Coordinates of C-alpha atoms and ligand atoms in Angstrom, one line a residue:
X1 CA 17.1 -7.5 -16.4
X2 CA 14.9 -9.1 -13.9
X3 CA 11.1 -8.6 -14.0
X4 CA 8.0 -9.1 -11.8
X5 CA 4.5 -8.5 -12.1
X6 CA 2.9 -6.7 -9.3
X7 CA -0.5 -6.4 -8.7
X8 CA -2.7 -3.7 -6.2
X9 CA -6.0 -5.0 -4.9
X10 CA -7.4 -1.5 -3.7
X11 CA -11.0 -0.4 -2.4
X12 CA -11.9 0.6 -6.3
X13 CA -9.5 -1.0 -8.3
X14 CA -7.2 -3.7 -9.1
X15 CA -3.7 -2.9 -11.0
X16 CA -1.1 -4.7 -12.3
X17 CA 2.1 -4.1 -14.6
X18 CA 5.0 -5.7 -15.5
X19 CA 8.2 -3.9 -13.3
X20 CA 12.2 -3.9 -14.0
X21 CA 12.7 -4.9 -10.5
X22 CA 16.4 -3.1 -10.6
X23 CA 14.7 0.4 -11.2
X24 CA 11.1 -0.4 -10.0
X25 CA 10.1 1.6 -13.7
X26 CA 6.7 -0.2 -14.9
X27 CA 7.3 -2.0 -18.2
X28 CA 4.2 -2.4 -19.4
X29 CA 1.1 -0.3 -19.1
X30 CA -0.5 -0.1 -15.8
X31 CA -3.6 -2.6 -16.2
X32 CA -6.8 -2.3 -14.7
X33 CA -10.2 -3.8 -13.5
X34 CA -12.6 -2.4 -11.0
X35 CA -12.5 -4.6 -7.6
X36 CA -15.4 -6.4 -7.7
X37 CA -18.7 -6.4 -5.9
X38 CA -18.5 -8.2 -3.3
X39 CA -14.3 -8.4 -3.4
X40 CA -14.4 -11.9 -2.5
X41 CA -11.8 -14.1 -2.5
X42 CA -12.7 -16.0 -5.8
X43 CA -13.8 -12.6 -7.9
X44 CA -10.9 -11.2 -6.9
X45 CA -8.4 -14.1 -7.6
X46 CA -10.2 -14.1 -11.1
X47 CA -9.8 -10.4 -11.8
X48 CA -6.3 -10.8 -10.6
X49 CA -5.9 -13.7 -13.6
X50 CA -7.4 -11.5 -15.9
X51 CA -4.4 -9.0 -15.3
X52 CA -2.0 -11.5 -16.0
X53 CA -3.7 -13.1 -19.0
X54 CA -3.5 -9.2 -20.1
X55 CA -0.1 -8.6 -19.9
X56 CA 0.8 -11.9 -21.0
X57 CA 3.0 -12.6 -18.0
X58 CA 4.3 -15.8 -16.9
X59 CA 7.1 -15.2 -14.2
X60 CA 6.6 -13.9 -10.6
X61 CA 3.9 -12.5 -9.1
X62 CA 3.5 -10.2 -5.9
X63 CA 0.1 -9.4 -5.1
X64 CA -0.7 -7.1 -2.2
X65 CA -4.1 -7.3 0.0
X66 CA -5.1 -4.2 2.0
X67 CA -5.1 -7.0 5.3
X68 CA -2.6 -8.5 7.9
X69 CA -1.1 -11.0 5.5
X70 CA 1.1 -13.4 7.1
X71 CA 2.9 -16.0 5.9
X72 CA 0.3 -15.4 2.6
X73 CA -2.7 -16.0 5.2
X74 CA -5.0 -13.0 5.0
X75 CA -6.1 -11.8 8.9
X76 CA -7.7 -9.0 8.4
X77 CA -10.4 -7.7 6.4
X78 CA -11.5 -3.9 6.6
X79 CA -11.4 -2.8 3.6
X80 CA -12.5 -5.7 1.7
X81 CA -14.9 -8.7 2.1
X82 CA -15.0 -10.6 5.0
X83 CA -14.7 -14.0 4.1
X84 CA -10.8 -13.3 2.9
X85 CA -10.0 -13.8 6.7
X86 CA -8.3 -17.0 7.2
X87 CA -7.8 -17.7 3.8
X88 CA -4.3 -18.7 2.0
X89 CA -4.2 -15.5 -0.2
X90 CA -1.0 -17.2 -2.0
X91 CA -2.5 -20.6 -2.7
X92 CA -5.5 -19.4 -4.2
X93 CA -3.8 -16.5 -6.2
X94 CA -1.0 -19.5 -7.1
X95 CA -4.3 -21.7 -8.0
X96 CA -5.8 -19.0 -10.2
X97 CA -2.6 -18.1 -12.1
X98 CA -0.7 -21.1 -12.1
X99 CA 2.5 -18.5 -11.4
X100 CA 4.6 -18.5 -8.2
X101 CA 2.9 -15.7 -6.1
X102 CA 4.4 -14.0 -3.0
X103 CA 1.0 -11.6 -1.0
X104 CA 1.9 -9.0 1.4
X105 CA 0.0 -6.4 2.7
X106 CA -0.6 -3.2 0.1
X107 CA 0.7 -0.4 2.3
X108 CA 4.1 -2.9 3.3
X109 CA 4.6 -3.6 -0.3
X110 CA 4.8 0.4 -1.2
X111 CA 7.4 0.7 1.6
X112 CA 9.4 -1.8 0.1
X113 CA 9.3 0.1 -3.3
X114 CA 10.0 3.4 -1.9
X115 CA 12.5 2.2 0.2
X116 CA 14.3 0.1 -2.4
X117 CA 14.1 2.4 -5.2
X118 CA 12.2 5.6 -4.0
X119 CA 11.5 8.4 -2.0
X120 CA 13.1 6.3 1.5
X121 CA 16.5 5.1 -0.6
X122 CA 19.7 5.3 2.0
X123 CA 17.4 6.2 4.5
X124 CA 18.3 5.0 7.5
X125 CA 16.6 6.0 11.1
X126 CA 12.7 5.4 11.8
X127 CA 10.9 6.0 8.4
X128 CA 7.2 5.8 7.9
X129 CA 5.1 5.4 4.5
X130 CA 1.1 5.8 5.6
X131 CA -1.1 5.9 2.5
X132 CA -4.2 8.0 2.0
X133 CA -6.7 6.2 0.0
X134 CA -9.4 4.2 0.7
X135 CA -8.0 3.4 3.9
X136 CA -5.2 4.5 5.5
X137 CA -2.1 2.1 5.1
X138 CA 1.5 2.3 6.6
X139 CA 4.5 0.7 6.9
X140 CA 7.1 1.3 9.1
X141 CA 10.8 0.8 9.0
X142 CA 13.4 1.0 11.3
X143 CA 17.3 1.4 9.5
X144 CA 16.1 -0.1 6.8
X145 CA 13.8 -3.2 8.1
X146 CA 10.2 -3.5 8.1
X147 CA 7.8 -4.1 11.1
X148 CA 5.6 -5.1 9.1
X149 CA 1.6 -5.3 9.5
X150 CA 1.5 -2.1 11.8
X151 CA -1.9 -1.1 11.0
X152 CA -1.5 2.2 11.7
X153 CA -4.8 3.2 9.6
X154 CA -6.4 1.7 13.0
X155 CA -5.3 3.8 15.5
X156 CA -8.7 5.0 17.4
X157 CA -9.5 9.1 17.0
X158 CA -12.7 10.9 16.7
X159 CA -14.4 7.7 18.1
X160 CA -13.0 4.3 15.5
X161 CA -10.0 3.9 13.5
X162 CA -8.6 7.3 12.2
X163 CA -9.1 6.2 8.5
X164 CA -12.6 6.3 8.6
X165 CA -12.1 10.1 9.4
X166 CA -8.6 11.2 7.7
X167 CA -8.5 8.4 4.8
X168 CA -8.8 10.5 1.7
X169 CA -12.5 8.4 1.0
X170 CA -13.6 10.6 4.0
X171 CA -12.1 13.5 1.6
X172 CA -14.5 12.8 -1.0
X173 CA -17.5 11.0 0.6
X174 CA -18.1 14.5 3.3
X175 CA -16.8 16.8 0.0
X176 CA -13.9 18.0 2.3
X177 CA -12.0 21.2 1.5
X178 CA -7.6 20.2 0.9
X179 CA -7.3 22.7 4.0
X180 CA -10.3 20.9 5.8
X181 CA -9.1 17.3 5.1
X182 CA -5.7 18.4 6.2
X183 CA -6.3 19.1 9.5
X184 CA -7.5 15.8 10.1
X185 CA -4.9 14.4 8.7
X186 CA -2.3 17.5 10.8
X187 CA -4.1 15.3 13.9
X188 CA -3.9 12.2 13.2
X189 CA 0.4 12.6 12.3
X190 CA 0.4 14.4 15.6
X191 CA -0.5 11.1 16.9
X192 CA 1.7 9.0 15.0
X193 CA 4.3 11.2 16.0
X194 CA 4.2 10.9 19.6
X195 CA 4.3 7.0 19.3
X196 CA 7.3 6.7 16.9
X197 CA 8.9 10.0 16.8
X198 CA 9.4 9.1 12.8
X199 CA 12.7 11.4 10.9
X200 CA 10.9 10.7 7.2
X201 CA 7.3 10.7 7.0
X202 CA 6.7 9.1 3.1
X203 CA 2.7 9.9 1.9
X204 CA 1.6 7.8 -0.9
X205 CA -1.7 6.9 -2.0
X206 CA -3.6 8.8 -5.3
X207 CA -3.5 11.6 -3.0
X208 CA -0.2 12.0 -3.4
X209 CA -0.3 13.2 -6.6
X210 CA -1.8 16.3 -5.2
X211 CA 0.9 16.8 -2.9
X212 CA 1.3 20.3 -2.9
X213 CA -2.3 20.7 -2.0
X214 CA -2.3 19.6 1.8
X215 CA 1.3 18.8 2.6
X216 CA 2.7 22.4 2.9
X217 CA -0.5 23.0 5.7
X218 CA 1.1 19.9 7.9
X219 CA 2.7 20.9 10.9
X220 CA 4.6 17.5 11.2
X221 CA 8.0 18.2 12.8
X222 CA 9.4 14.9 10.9
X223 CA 10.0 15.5 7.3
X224 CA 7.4 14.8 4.9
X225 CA 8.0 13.6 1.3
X226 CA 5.6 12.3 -1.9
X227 CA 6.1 9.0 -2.3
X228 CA 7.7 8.4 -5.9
X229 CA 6.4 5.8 -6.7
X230 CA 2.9 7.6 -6.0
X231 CA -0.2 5.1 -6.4
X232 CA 1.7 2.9 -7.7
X233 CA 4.0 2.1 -5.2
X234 CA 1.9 -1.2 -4.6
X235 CA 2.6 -2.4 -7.9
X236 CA 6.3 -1.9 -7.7
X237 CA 6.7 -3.3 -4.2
X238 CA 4.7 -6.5 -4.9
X239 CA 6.7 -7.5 -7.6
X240 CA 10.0 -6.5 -6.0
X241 CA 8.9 -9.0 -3.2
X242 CA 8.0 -11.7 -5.9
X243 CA 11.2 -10.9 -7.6
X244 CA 12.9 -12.1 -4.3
X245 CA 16.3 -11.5 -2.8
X246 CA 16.2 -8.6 0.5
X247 CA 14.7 -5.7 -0.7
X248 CA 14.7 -3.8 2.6
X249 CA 16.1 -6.0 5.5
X250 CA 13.5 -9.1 6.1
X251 CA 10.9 -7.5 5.0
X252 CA 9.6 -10.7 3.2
X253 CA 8.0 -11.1 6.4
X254 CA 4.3 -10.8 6.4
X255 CA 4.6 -12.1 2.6
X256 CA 5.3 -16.2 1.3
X257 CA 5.7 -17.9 -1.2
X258 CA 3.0 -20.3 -2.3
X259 CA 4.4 -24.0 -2.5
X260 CA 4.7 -24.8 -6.4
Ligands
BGC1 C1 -6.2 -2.0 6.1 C2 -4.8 -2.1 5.9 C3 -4.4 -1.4 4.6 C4 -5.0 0.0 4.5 C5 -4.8 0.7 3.2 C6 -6.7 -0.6 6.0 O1 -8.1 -0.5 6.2 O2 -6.5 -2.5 7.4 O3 -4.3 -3.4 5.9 O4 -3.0 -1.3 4.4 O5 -6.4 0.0 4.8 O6 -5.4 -0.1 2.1

């Protein structure tokens, strides 16, 4: 059996668990921390160790940033404190845990999962994952490949980047009704839709656990599935990446390998 440990740096927590990377099933508990305050690169690179230390891993690591990540270089920082940009997320999570470490972006690395082993399995055509969380992440694949770091979460509606509005933080934060918060979210896919014309939308995120609460009131014409995986399609996509080999076409892309 091959293994990997994945780990999810999110908005309000950081998870980690051990995965079969044949089955993407999670072999040990899911571990926990909250992300710290500021999520700096060093606080987070510790609480990241911590996981490990936890599960007592000492393989492969994938570790997903909600950023552009390429080549293991963080770009981006939205979500998360500023001073990540321009930093060499894989060196430092590599310095931190003395384990190889592969870092991709978080909403890439749950395409990869659902894809490989999930909701998007044999599916071929123009599939989308977007996930509704803090943010809103997405990754998009065509037959099979990523494109990866489309930041779709940053498309500009009601004035900014549609997350800020449809992310399910905007749910909670301006106490949203499901049938309120899905018409935002019935807008922004219409959007989505006319740029990439997507035949399987994939929703993931911890709001996708509540599926049947706002999906049936979408009017998407593309069809729209939970992701399997649900919030922890991170996990299983970061250590399918660490784990290696070509888990959905080159869709290693935006992640690499930290030297050591
Ligand atoms: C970030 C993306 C991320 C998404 C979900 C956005 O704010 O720009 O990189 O995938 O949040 O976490």
């Amino acid at each position: 059996m091959t293994e990997a440990m994945g780990i999810d740096v999110g908005g309000s927590g950081i998870k980690g668990a051990v995965v079969d990377t044949a089955s993407g099933e999670l072999l040990t508990e899911r571990f926990r921390v909250a992300t710290p305050s500021p999520s700096t690169p060093r606080a987070v690179a510790k609480a990241a160790a911590r996981l490990v230390a936890r599960a007592h891993w000492e393989g492969p690591l994938g570790c997903t940033v909600p950023s552009v990540v390429h080549r293991g270089v963080v770009h981006t920082a939205a979500n998360i404190a500023p001073s990540w940009i321009g930093i060499d997320a894989a060196a430092l999570l590599h310095q931190a845990t003395g384990l190889p470490t592969v870092v991709v972006n978080d909403a890439d690395a749950a395409g990869v999962a659902e894809m490989r082993a999930g909701a998007g399995r044999g599916r071929g055509g123009v599939v989308l994952l977007l996930t509704f969380g803090t943010g809103i992440g997405s990754a998009l694949f065509v037959d099979g490949h990523l494109v990866p770091n489309t930041e779709l979460g940053h498309l500009q509606m009601w004035g900014g980047s549609a997350e800020v509005k449809a992310a399910a933080q905007a749910k909670t934060r301006e106490s949203l009704s499901w049938a309120k918060w899905a018409r935002r979210v019935d807008k922004y896919l219409a959007y989505v839709e006319r740029l990439f014309s997507p035949d399987l939308l994939i929703v993931g995120g911890g709001v996708s656990r509540d599926y049947h609460r706002w999906v049936p009131l979408l009017r998407s014409r593309a069809e729209i599935v939970p992701a399997r995986f649900r919030n922890n399609a991170g996990i299983v996509g970061a250590a399918l990446l660490a784990a290696g080999g070509d888990p959905a076409g080159p869709a290693s892309g935006n992640g690499d390998q930290a030297a050591g």
